[in-house]
Each structure stands twice: as structure tokens, then as C-alpha cells.
XYZ file of N, CA and C in Angstrom:
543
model
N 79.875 70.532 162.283
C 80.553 71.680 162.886
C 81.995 71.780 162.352
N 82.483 70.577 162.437
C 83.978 70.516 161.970
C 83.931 71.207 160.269
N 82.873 70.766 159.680
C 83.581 70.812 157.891
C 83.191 72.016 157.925
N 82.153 73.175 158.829
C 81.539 74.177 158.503
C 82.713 74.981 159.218
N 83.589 74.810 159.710
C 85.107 75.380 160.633
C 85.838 75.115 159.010
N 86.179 74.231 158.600
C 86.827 74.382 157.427
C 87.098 74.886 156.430
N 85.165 75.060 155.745
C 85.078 75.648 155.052
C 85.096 77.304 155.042
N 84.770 77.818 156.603
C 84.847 79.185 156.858
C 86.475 79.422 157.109
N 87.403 78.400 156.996
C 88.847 78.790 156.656
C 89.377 78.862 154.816
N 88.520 78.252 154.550
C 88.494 78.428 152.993
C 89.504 77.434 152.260
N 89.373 76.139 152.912
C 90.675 75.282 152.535
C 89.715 74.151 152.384
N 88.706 74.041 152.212
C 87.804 72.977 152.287
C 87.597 71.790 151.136
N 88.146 72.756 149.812
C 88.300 72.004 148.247
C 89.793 71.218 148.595
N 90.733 71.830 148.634
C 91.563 71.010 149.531
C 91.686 69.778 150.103
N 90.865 70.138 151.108
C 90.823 68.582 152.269
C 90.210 68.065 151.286
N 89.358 68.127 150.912
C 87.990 67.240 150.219
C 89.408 66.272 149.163
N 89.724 66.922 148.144
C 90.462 66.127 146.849
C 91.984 65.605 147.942
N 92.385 66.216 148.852
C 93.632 64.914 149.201
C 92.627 63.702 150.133
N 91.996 63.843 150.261
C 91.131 62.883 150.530
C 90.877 61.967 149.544
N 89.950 62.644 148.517
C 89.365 61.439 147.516
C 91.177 61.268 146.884
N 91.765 61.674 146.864
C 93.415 61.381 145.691
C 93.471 60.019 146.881
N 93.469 60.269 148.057
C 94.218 59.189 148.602
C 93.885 57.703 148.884
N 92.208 58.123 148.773
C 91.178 56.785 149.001
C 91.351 56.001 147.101
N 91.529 56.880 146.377
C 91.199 56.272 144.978
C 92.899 55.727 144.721
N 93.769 56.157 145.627
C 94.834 55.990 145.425
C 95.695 55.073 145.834
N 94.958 54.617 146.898
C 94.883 53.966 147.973
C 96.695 54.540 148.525
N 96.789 55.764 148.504
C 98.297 56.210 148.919
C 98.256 57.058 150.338
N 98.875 56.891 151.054
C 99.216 57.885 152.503
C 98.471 59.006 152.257
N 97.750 59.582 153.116
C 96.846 60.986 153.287
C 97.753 62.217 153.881
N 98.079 63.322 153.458
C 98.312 64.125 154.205
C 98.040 65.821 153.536
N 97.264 66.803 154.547
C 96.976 67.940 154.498
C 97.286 68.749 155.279
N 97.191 69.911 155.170
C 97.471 70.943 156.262
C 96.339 72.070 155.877
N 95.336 72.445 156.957
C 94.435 73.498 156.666
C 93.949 74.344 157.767
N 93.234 75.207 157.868
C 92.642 75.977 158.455
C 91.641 76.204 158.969
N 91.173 76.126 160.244
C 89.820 76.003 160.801
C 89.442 77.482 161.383
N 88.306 77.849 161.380
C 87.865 79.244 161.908
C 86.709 78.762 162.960
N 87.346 79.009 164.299
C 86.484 78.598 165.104
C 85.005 79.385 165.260
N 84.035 78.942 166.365
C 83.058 79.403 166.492
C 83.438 81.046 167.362
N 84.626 81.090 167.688
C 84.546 82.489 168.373
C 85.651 83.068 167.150
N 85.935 82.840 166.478
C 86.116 83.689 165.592
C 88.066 83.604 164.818
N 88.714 82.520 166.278
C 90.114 82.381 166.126
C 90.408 81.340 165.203
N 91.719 81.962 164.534
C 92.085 80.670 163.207
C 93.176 79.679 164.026
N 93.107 78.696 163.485
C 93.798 77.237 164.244
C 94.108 76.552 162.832
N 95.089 76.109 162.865
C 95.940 75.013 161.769
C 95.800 73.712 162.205
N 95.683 72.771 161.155
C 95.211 71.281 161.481
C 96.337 70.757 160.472
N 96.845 69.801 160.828
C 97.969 68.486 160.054
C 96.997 66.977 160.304
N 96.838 66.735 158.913
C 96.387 65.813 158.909
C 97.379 64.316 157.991
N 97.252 63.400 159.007
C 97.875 62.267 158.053
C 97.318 60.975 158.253
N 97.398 60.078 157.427
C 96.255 58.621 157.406
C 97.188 57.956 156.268
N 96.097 56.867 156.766
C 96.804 55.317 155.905
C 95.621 54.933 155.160
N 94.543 54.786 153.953
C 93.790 54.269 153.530
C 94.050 52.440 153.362
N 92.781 52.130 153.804
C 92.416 50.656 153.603
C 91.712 50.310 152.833
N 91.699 49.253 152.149
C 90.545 48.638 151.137
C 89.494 47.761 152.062
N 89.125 47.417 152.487
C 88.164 46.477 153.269
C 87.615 45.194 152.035
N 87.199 44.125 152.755
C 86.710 42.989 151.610
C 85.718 43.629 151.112
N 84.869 44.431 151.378
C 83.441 44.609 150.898
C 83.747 45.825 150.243
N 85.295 46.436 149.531
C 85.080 47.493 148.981
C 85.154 48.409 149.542
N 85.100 48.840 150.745
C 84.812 49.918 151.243
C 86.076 49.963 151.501
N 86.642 51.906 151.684
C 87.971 52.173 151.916
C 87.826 53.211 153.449
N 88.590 52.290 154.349
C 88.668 53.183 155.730
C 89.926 53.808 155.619
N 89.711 54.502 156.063
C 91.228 55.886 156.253
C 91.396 56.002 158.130
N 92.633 55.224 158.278
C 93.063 55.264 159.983
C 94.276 56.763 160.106
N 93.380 57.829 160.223
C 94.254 58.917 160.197
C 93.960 59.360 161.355
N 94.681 60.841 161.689
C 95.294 61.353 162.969
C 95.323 62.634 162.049
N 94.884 63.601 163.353
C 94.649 65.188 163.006
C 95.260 66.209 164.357
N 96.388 66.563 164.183
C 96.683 67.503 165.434
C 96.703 68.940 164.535
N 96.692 69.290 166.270
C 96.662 71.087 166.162
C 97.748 71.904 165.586
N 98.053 72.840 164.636
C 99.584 73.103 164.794
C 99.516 74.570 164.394
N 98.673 75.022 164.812
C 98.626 76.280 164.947
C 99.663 77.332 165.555
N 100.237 76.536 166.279
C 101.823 77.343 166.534
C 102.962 77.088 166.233
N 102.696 76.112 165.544
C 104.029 75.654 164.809
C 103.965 76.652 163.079
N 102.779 76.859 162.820
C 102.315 78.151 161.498
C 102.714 79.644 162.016
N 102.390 79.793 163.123
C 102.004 80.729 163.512
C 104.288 81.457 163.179
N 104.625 80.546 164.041
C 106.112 80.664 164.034
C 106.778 80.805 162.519
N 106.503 79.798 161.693
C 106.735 80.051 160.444
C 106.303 81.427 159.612
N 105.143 81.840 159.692
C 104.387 82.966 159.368
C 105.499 84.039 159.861
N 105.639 84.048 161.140
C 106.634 85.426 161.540
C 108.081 85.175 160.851
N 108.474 83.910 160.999
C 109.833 84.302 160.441
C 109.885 84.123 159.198
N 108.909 83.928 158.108
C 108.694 83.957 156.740
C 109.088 85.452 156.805
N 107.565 86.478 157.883
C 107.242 87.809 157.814
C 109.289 88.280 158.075
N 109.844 87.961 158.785
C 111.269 88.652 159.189
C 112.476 88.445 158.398
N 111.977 87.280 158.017
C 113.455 86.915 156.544
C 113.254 88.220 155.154
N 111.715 88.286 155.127
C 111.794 88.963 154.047
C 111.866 90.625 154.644
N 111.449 91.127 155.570
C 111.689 92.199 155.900
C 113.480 92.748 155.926
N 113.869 92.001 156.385
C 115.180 91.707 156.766
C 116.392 91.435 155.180
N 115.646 90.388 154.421
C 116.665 90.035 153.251
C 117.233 89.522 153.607
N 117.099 87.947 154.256
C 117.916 87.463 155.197
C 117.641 86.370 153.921
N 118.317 85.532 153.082
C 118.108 84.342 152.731
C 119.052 82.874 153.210
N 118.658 82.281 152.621
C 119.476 80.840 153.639
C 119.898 79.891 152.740
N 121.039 78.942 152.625
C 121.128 77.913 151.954
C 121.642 76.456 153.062
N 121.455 75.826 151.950
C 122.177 74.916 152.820
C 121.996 73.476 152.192
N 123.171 72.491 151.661
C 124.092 71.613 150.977
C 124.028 70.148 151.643
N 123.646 69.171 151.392
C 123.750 68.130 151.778
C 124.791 67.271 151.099
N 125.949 66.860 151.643
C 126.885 66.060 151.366
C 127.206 64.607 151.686
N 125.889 64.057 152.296
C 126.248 62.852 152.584
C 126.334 61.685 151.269
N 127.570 60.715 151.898
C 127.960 59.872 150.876
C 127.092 59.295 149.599
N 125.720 58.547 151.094
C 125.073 57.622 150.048
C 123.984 58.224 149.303
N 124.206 60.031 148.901
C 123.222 60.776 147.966
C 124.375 61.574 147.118
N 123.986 61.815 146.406
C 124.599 63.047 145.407
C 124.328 64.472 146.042
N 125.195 65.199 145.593
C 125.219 66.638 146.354
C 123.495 67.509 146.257
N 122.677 67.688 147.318
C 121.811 68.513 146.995
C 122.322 69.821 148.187
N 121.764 70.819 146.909
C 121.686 72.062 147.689
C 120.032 72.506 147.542
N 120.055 73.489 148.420
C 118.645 73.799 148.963
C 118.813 75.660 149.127
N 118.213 76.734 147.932
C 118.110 77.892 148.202
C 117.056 78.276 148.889
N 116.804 79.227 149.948
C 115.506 79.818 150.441
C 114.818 81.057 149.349
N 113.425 80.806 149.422
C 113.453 82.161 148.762
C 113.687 83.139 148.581
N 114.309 83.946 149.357
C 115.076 84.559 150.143
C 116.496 85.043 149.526
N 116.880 83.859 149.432
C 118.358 83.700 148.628
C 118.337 83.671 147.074
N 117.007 83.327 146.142
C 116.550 83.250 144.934
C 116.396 84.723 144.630
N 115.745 85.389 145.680
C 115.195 86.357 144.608
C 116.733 87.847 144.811
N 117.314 87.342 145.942
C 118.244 88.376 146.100
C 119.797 87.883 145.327
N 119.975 86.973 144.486
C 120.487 86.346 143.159
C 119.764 86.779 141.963
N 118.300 86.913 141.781
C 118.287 87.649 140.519
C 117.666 85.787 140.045
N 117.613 85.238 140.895
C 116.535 84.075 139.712
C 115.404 83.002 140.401
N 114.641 82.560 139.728
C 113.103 82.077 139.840
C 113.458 80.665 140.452
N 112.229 80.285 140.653
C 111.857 78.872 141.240
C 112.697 77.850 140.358
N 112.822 78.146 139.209
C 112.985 76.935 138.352
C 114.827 76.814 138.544
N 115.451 77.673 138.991
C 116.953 77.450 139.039
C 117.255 76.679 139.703
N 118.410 75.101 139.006
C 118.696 74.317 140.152
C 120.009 74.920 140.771
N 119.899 75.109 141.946
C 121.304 75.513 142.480
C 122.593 74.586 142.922
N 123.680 74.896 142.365
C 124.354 73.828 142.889
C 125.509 74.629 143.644
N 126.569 73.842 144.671
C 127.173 74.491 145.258
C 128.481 75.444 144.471
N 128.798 75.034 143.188
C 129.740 75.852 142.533
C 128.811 76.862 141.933
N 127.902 76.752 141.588
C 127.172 77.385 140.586
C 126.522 78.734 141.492
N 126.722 78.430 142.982
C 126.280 79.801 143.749
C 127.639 80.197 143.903
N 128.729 79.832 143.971
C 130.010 80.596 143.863
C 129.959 81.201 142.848
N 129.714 81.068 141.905
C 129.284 82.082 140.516
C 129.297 83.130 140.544
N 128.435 83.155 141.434
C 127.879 84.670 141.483
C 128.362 85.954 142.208
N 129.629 85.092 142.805
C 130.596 86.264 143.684
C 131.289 86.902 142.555
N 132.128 87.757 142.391
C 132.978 88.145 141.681
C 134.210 89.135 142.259
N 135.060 88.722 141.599
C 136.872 89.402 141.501
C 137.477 88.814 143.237
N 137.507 89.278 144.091
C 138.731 88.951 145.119
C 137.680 88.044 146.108
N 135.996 89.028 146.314
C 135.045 88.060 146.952
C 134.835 86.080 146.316
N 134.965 86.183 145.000
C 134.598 84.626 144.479
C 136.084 83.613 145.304
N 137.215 84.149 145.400
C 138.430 83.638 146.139
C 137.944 83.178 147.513
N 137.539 84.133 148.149
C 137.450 84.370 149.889
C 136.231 83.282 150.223
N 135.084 83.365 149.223
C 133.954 82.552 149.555
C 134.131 80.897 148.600
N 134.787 80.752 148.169
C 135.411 79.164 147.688
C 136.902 79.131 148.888
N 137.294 79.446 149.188
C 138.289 79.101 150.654
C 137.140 78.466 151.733
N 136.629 79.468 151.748
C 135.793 79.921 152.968
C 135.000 78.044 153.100
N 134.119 78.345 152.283
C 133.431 76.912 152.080
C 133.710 75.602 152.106
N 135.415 76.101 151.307
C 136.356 74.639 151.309
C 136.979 74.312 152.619
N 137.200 75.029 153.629
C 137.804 75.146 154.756
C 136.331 74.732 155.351
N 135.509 75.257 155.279
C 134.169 74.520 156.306
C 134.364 73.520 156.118
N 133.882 73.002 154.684
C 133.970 71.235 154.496
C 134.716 71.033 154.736
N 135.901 70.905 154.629
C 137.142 70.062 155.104
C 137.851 70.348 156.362
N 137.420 71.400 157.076
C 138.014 71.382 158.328
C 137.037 71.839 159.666
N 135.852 72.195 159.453
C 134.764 72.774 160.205
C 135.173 74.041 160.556
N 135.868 74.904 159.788
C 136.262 76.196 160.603
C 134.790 77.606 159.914
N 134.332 77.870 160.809
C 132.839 78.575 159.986
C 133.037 79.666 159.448
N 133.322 80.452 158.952
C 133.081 81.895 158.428
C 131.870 83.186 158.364
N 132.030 83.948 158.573
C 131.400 84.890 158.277
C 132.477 85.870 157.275
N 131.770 86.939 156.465
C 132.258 87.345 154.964
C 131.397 88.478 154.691
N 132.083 89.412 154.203
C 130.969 90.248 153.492
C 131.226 90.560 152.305
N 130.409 90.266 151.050
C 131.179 89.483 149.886
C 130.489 90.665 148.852
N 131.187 90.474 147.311
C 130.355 91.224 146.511
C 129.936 90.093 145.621
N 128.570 90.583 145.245
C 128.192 89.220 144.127
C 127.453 90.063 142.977
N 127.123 90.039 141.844
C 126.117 90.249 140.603
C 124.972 89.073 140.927
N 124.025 89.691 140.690
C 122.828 88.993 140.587
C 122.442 88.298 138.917
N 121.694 87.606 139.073
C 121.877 87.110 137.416
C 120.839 88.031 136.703
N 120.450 88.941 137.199
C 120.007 90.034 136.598
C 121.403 91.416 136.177
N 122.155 91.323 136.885
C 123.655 91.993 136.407
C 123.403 93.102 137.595
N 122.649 93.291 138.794
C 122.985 93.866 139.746
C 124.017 93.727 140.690
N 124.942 94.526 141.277
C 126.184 94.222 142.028
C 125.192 94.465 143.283
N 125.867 93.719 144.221
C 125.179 93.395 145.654
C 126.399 93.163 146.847
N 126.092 93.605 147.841
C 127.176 93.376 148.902
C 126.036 92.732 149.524
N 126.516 91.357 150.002
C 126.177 90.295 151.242
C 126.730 90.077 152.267
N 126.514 89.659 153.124
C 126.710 88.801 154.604
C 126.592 87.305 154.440
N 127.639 86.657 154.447
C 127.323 85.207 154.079
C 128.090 84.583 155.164
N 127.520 83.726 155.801
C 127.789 82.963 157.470
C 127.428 81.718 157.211
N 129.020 81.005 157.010
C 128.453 79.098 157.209
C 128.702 78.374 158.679
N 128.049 77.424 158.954
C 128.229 76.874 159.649
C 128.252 75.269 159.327
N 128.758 74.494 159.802
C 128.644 72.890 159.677
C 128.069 71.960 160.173
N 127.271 70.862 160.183
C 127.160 69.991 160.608
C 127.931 68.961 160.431
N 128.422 67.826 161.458
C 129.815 66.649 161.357
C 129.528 66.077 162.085
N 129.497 64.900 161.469
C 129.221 63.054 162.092
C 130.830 62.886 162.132
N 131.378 61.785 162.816
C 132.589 61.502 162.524
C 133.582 62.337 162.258
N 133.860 63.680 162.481
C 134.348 64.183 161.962
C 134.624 64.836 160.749
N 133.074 64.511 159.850
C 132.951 64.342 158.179
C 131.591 65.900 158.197
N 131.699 66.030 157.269
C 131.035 67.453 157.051
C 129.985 66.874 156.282
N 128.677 66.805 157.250
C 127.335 66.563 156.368
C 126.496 67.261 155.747
């Protein structure tokens, strides 16, 4: 009943190969798929496990499967409202014991004018402001980090396609110690 729920979600090749990847791999299991119940409603499953070797060869998998059908369901709408909206998001990790990562939403990629493959870094999205806006939004940022004061801005930027764009750009901080993470 279960794999015939799976497969009528159409994620069934899926489960099947992170399965065999993880037993041949003997590495941590984890999936996320779709079940179509017998009355007809779709439900999301998270699956995660530990594969074992056993003496006799045989490999048991001690995994755990919850429901998370509303935890998708939530994502789905505000996927559906960021893009209706043109709302994109970033956001910079500064802690000590890593090197600077930044993190664009898609959101924020495609309304810049570039693809999956761009690494973004935090000067390198100042870039893209130009004339009195590139000033206001390097203050702006430098004053978050170094003093937690947040901003909101409505900035002009070129896209790296050479479109001029007026934004809304709103930081906020997170701070341990007083330190901007």
C-alpha cells in the first residue's frame, strides 16, 4: 500500500536509488517525497536512516519517516508569494571560525540579471548599486555590521544584464556578544 502511495506521487525512482546509494554506501539515508493517499490527498514524507552492515552481510537501515506535509505546504506558498511579489532575500554569514558565506535567494538572482552558477559575495552585490545608491547601501551594511543599526533603502542598481532597477533593500542583524553574525 505504502510503495503503491508513492509511486502514484511519482517520486518512487527517487526513494528507490537514495536507498540503494545509501545501503551500497553504507552513508546516512535521507529523502523527501510524496504520497497520494487512498482518498485522493497529497502528503509529504522526510525520510532519514543510518545503514548497518550486519555479520552475515546483510545491510539494515534504522530509519524514521515523518509527515511534513505542512511544513511543504508553507514553503510552496511562500515560494508561490516571493515570486509573485519579487521579493528576493540574502543573507551573509560572518562568523569567525568560517570564511564569509553569502547566500542569494532565487529571487534575488534572477532580479540581478544572473544564474545559479554566480558566487555571490558581499562586495560583489554592492556592485550592482550604482552612483549615490552604491554609497548609501555600503554605509548602510557597514553600520549594520558594526553597529546593529538596520536599514531600510530604496536603491538604484543595473542588473548584470545592464537593466536599471529601483529596489527595497531591508537589513537586519543577528548578534551574539554584541558581534554581528
Amino acid at each position: 500500500l505504502i510503495w503503491n502511495q508513492i509511486i502514484a506521487g511519482g517520486d518512487i525512482h527517487t526513494v528507490q536509488e537514495s536507498i540503494r546509494s545509501s545501503a551500497a554506501n553504507l552513508a546516512p539515508w535521507y529523502c523527501q517525497w510524496r504520497n497520494i493517499l487512498p482518498d485522493g490527498r497529497i502528503r509529504w514524507h522526510e525520510g532519514r536512516g543510518l545503514p548497518e552492515r550486519l555479520v552475515d552481510g546483510t545491510i539494515v537501515l534504522d530509519s524514521q519517516i515523518i509527515d511534513i506535509t505542512e511544513n511543504k505546504e508553507t514553503e510552496q506558498l511562500l515560494d508561490r508569494a516571493t515570486t509573485m511579489a519579487r521579493i528576493g532575500s540574502w543573507e551573509v554569514e560572518l562568523r569567525a571560525e568560517q570564511s564569509e558565506s553569502v547566500y542569494w535567494s532565487p529571487m534575488t538572482r534572477s532580479i540581478l540579471g544572473v544564474d545559479d552558477q554566480y558566487n555571490p559575495t558581499l562586495t560583489g552585490g554592492i556592485e550592482f548599486y550604482v552612483g549615490d545608491s552604491r554609497d548609501r547601501i555600503e554605509k548602510a551594511v557597514n553600520l549594520l555590521i558594526e553597529q546593529g543599526i538596520e536599514f531600510d533603502e530604496e536603491l538604484l542598481l543595473t542588473s548584470a544584464k545592464g537593466q536599471p532597477q529601483w529596489v527595497r533593500a531591508i537589513g537586519h542583524s543577528e548578534r551574539v556578544d554584541g558581534r554581528c553574525t
